Short mmCIF file of C-alpha atoms in Angstrom, two decimals:
data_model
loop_
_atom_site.label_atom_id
_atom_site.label_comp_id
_atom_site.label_asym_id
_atom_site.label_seq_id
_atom_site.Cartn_x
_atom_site.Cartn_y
_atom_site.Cartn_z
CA UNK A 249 0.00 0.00 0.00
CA UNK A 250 1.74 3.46 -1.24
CA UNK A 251 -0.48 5.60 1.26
CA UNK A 252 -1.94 7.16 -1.92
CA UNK A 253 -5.55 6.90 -2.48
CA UNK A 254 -7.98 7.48 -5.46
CA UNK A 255 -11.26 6.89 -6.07
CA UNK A 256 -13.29 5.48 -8.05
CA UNK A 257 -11.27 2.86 -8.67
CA UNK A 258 -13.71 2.62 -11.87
CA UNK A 259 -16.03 4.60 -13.62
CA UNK A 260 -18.17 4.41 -16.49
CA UNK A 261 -19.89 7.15 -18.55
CA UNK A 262 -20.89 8.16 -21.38
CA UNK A 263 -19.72 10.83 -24.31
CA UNK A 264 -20.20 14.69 -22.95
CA UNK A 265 -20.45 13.61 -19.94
CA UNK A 266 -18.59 15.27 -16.63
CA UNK A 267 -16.66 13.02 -14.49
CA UNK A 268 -14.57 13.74 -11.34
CA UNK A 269 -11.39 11.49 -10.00
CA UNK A 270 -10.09 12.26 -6.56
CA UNK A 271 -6.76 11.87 -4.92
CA UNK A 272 -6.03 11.59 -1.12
CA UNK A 273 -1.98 12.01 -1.35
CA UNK A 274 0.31 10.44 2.09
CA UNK A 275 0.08 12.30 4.61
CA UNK A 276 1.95 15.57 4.92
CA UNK A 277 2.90 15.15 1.03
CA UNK A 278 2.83 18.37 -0.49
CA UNK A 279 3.00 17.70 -4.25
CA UNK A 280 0.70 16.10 -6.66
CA UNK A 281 0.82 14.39 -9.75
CA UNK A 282 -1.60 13.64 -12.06
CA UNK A 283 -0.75 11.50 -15.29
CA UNK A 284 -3.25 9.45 -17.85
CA UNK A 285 -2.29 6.20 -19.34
CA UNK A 286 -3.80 4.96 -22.43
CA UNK A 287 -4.28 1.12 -23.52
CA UNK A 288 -1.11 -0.36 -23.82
CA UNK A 289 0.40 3.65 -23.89
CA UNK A 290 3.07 5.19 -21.35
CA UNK A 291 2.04 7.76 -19.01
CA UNK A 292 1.50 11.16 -20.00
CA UNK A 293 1.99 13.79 -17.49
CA UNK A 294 -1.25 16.20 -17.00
CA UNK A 295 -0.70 18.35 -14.49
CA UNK A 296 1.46 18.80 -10.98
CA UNK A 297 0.30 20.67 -7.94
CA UNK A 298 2.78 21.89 -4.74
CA UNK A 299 0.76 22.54 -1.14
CA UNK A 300 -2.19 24.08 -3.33
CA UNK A 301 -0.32 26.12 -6.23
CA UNK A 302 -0.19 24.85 -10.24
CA UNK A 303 3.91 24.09 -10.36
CA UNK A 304 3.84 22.33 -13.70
CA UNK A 305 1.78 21.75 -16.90
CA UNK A 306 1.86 19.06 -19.00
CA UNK A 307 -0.70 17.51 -22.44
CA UNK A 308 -3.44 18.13 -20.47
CA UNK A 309 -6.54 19.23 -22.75
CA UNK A 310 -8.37 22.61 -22.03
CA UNK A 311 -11.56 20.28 -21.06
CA UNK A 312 -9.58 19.12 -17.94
CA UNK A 313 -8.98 20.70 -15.12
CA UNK A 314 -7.45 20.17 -11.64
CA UNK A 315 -7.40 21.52 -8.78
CA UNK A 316 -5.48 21.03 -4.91
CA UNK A 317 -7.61 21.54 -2.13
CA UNK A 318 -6.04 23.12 1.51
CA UNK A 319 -6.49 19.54 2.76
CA UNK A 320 -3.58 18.34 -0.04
CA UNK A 321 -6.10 16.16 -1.30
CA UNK A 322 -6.76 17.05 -5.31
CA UNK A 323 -9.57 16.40 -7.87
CA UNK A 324 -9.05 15.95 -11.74
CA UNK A 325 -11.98 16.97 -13.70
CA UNK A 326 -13.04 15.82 -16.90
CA UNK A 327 -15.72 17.17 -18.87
CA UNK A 328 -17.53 16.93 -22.69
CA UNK A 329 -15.76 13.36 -22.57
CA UNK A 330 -14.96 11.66 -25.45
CA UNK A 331 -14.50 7.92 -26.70
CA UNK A 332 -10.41 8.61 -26.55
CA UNK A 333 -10.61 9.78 -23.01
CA UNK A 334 -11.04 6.39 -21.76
CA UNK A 335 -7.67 5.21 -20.02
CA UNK A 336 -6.48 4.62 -16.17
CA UNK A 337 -5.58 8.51 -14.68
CA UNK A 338 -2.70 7.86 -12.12
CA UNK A 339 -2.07 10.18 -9.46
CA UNK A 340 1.19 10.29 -7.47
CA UNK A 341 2.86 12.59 -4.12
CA UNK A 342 5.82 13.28 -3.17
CA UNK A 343 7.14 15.15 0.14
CA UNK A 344 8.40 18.00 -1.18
CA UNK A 345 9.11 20.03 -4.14
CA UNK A 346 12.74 18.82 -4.79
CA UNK A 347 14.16 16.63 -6.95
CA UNK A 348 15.74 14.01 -4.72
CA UNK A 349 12.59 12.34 -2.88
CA UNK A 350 10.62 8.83 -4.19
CA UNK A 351 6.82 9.55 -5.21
CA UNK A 352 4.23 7.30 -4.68
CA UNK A 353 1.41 6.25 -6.88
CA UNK A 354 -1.91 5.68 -6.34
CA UNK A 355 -3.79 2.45 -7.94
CA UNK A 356 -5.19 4.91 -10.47
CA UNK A 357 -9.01 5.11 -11.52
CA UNK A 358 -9.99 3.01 -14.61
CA UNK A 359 -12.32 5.67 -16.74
CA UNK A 360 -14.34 3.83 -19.86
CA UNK A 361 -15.99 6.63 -21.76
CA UNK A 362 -19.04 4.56 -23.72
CA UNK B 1305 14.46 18.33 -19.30
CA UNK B 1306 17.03 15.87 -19.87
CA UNK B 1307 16.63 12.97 -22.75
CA UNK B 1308 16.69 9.22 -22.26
CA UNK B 1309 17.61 6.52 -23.66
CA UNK B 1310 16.48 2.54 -22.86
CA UNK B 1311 16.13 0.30 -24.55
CA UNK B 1312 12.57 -1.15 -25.68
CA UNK B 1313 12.67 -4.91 -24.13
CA UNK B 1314 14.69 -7.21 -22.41
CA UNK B 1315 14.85 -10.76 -21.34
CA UNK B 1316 16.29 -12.59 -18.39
CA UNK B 1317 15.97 -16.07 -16.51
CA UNK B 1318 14.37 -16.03 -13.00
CA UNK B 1319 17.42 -15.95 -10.44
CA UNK B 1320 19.54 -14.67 -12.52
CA UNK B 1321 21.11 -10.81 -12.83
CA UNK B 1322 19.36 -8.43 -14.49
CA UNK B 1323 21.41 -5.15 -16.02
CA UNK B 1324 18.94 -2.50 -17.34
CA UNK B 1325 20.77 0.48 -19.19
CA UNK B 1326 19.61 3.95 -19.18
CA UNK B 1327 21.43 6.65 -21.41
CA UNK B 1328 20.75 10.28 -20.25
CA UNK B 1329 23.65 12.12 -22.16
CA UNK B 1330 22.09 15.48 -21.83
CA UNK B 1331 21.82 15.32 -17.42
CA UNK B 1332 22.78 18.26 -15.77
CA UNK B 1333 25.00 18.27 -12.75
CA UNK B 1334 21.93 18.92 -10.27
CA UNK B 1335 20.45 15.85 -11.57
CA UNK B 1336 19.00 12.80 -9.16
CA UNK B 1337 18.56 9.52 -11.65
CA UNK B 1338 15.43 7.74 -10.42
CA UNK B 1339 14.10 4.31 -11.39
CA UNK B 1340 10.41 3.47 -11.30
CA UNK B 1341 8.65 0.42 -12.52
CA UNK B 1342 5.36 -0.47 -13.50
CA UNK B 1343 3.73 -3.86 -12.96
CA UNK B 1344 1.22 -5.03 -15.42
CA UNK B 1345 -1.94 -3.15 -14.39
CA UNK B 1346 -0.85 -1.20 -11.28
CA UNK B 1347 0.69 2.21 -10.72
CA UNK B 1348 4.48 2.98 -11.17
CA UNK B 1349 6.53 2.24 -7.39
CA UNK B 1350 9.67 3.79 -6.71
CA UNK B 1351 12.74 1.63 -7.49
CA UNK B 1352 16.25 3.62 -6.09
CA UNK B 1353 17.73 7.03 -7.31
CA UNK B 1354 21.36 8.30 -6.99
CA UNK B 1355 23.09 11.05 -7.84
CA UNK B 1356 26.75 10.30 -8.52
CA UNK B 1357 27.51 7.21 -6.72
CA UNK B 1358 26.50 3.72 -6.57
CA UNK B 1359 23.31 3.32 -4.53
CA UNK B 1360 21.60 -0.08 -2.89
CA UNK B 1361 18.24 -1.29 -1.41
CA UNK B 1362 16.45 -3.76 -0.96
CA UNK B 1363 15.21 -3.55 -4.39
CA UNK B 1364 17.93 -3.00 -6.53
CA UNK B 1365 21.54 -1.41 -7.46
CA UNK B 1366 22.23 1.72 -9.23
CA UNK B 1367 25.47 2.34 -10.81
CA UNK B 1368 26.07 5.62 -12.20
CA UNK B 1369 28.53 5.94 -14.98
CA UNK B 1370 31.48 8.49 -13.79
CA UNK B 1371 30.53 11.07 -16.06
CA UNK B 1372 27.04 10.94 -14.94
CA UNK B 1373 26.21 10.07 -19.13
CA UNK B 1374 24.28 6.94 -18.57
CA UNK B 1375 23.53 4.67 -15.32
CA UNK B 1376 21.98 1.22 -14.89
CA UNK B 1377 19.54 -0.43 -12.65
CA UNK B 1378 20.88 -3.80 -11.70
CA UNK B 1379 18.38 -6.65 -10.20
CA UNK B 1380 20.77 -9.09 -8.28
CA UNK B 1381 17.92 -12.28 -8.73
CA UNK B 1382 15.64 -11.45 -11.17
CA UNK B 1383 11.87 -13.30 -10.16
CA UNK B 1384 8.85 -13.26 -12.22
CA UNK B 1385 7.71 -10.78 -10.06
CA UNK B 1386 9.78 -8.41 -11.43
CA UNK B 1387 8.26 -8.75 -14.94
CA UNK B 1388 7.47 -5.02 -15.64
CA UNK B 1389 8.02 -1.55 -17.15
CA UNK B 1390 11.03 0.12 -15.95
CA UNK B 1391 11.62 4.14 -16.30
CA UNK B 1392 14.63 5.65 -16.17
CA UNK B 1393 13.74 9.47 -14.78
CA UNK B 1394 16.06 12.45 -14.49
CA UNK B 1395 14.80 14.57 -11.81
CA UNK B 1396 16.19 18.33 -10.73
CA UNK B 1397 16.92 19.07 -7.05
CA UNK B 1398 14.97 22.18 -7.48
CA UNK B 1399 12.05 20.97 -9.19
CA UNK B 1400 10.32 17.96 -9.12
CA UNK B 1401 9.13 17.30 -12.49
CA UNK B 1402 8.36 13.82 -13.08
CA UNK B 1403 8.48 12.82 -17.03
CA UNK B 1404 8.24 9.49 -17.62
CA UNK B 1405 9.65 8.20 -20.97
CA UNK B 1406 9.08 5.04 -23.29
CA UNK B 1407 10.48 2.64 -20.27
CA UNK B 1408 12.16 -1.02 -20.61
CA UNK B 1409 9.94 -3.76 -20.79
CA UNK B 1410 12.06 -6.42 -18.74
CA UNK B 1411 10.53 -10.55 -19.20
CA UNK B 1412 11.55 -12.91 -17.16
CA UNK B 1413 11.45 -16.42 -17.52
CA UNK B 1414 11.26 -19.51 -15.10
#
């Protein structure tokens, strides 16, 4: 068990449709991650928050959006889904902002967009 | 962000070494090499990260090349539970971006 939670685990909706995916980072992390992972793809960095502030920017379409709450815990939000949006959405945290700590991964949420 | 290099797939026999090359010719001196892996259908887990010299745990080995050019991730016993994905990550003390790249696919064999 990392210590990183998300939920759902899995979700299923349809095309248009507005989904949300939570993320409960360890305790006292500060920075969150937030990466999507296609069928059979590599992970593709969205978006990075440090103790509630954007820090870094990755593909991540105008439709989503994220946010980091004063809790640490953070919310990726989906909307006007498409077909192609369907994929696991990993989220990771990490103690601080620097480059020399390990980050830990949640079990990701498994989104099917019908 | 500094480049890397792995190859695509590799092979190895349960209990025996495992030497997983990582090319990152472009690393800056501020630096930290991290491994992660990826099991089929779970989220990436830390492996080991270094900066200039050898590192062990429990995991793994990491031996980083003297001019700080490439590095590998060495499995002493490879099981079949180490059958997965592995990233080779340069990460900046000063930032903590976390890129992952194309990744090793590593198969191991009983």
């Amino acid at each position: 068990d990392s210590g990183v939670t998300q939920t759902p685990k899995h979700l299923i909706t349809a095309t248009g449709q507005r989904v949300t995916l939570r993320c409960s980072p360890r305790s006292g992390d500060l920075s969150v991650y937030w990466y999507q992972q296609s069928l059979d793809q590599g992970l593709q960095f969205l978006i990075q928050y440090y103790n509630g502030e954007e820090r870094a920017k990755g593909n991540i379409l105008e439709r989503f959006s994220a946010q980091q709450f004063p809790d640490l815990h953070s919310e990726l939000n989906l909307s006007s889904l498409e077909l192609g949006d369907s994929a696991l959405y990993f989220c990771a945290s990490r103690a601080l902002g620097q480059g020399n700590t390990e980050a830990f991964f949640g079990q990701g949420t498994r989104l099917t967009v019908v | 962000d500094a480049k890397t290099t792995q190859p695509n797939s590799m092979e190895s026999n349960e209990e025996e070494p495992v030497h997983l090359p990582c090319n990152h010719s472009t690393i800056s001196g501020t630096d930290y090499i991290h491994w992660y892996r990826q099991l089929p259908s779970q989220g990436p887990e830390y492996v080991i990260h270094g900066l200039t010299s050898n590192v062990n745990n429990r995991m793994a080995s990491l031996a980083i090349a003297e001019d700080r050019k490439s590095s590998t991730l060495i499995l002493h016993r490879a099981t079949l539970r180490d059958a997965a994905v592995y990233y080779c990550i340069p990460t900046t003390y000063n930032t903590d971006k976390l890129i992952f790249g194309t990744g090793t696919r590593l198969q191991v064999f009983p």
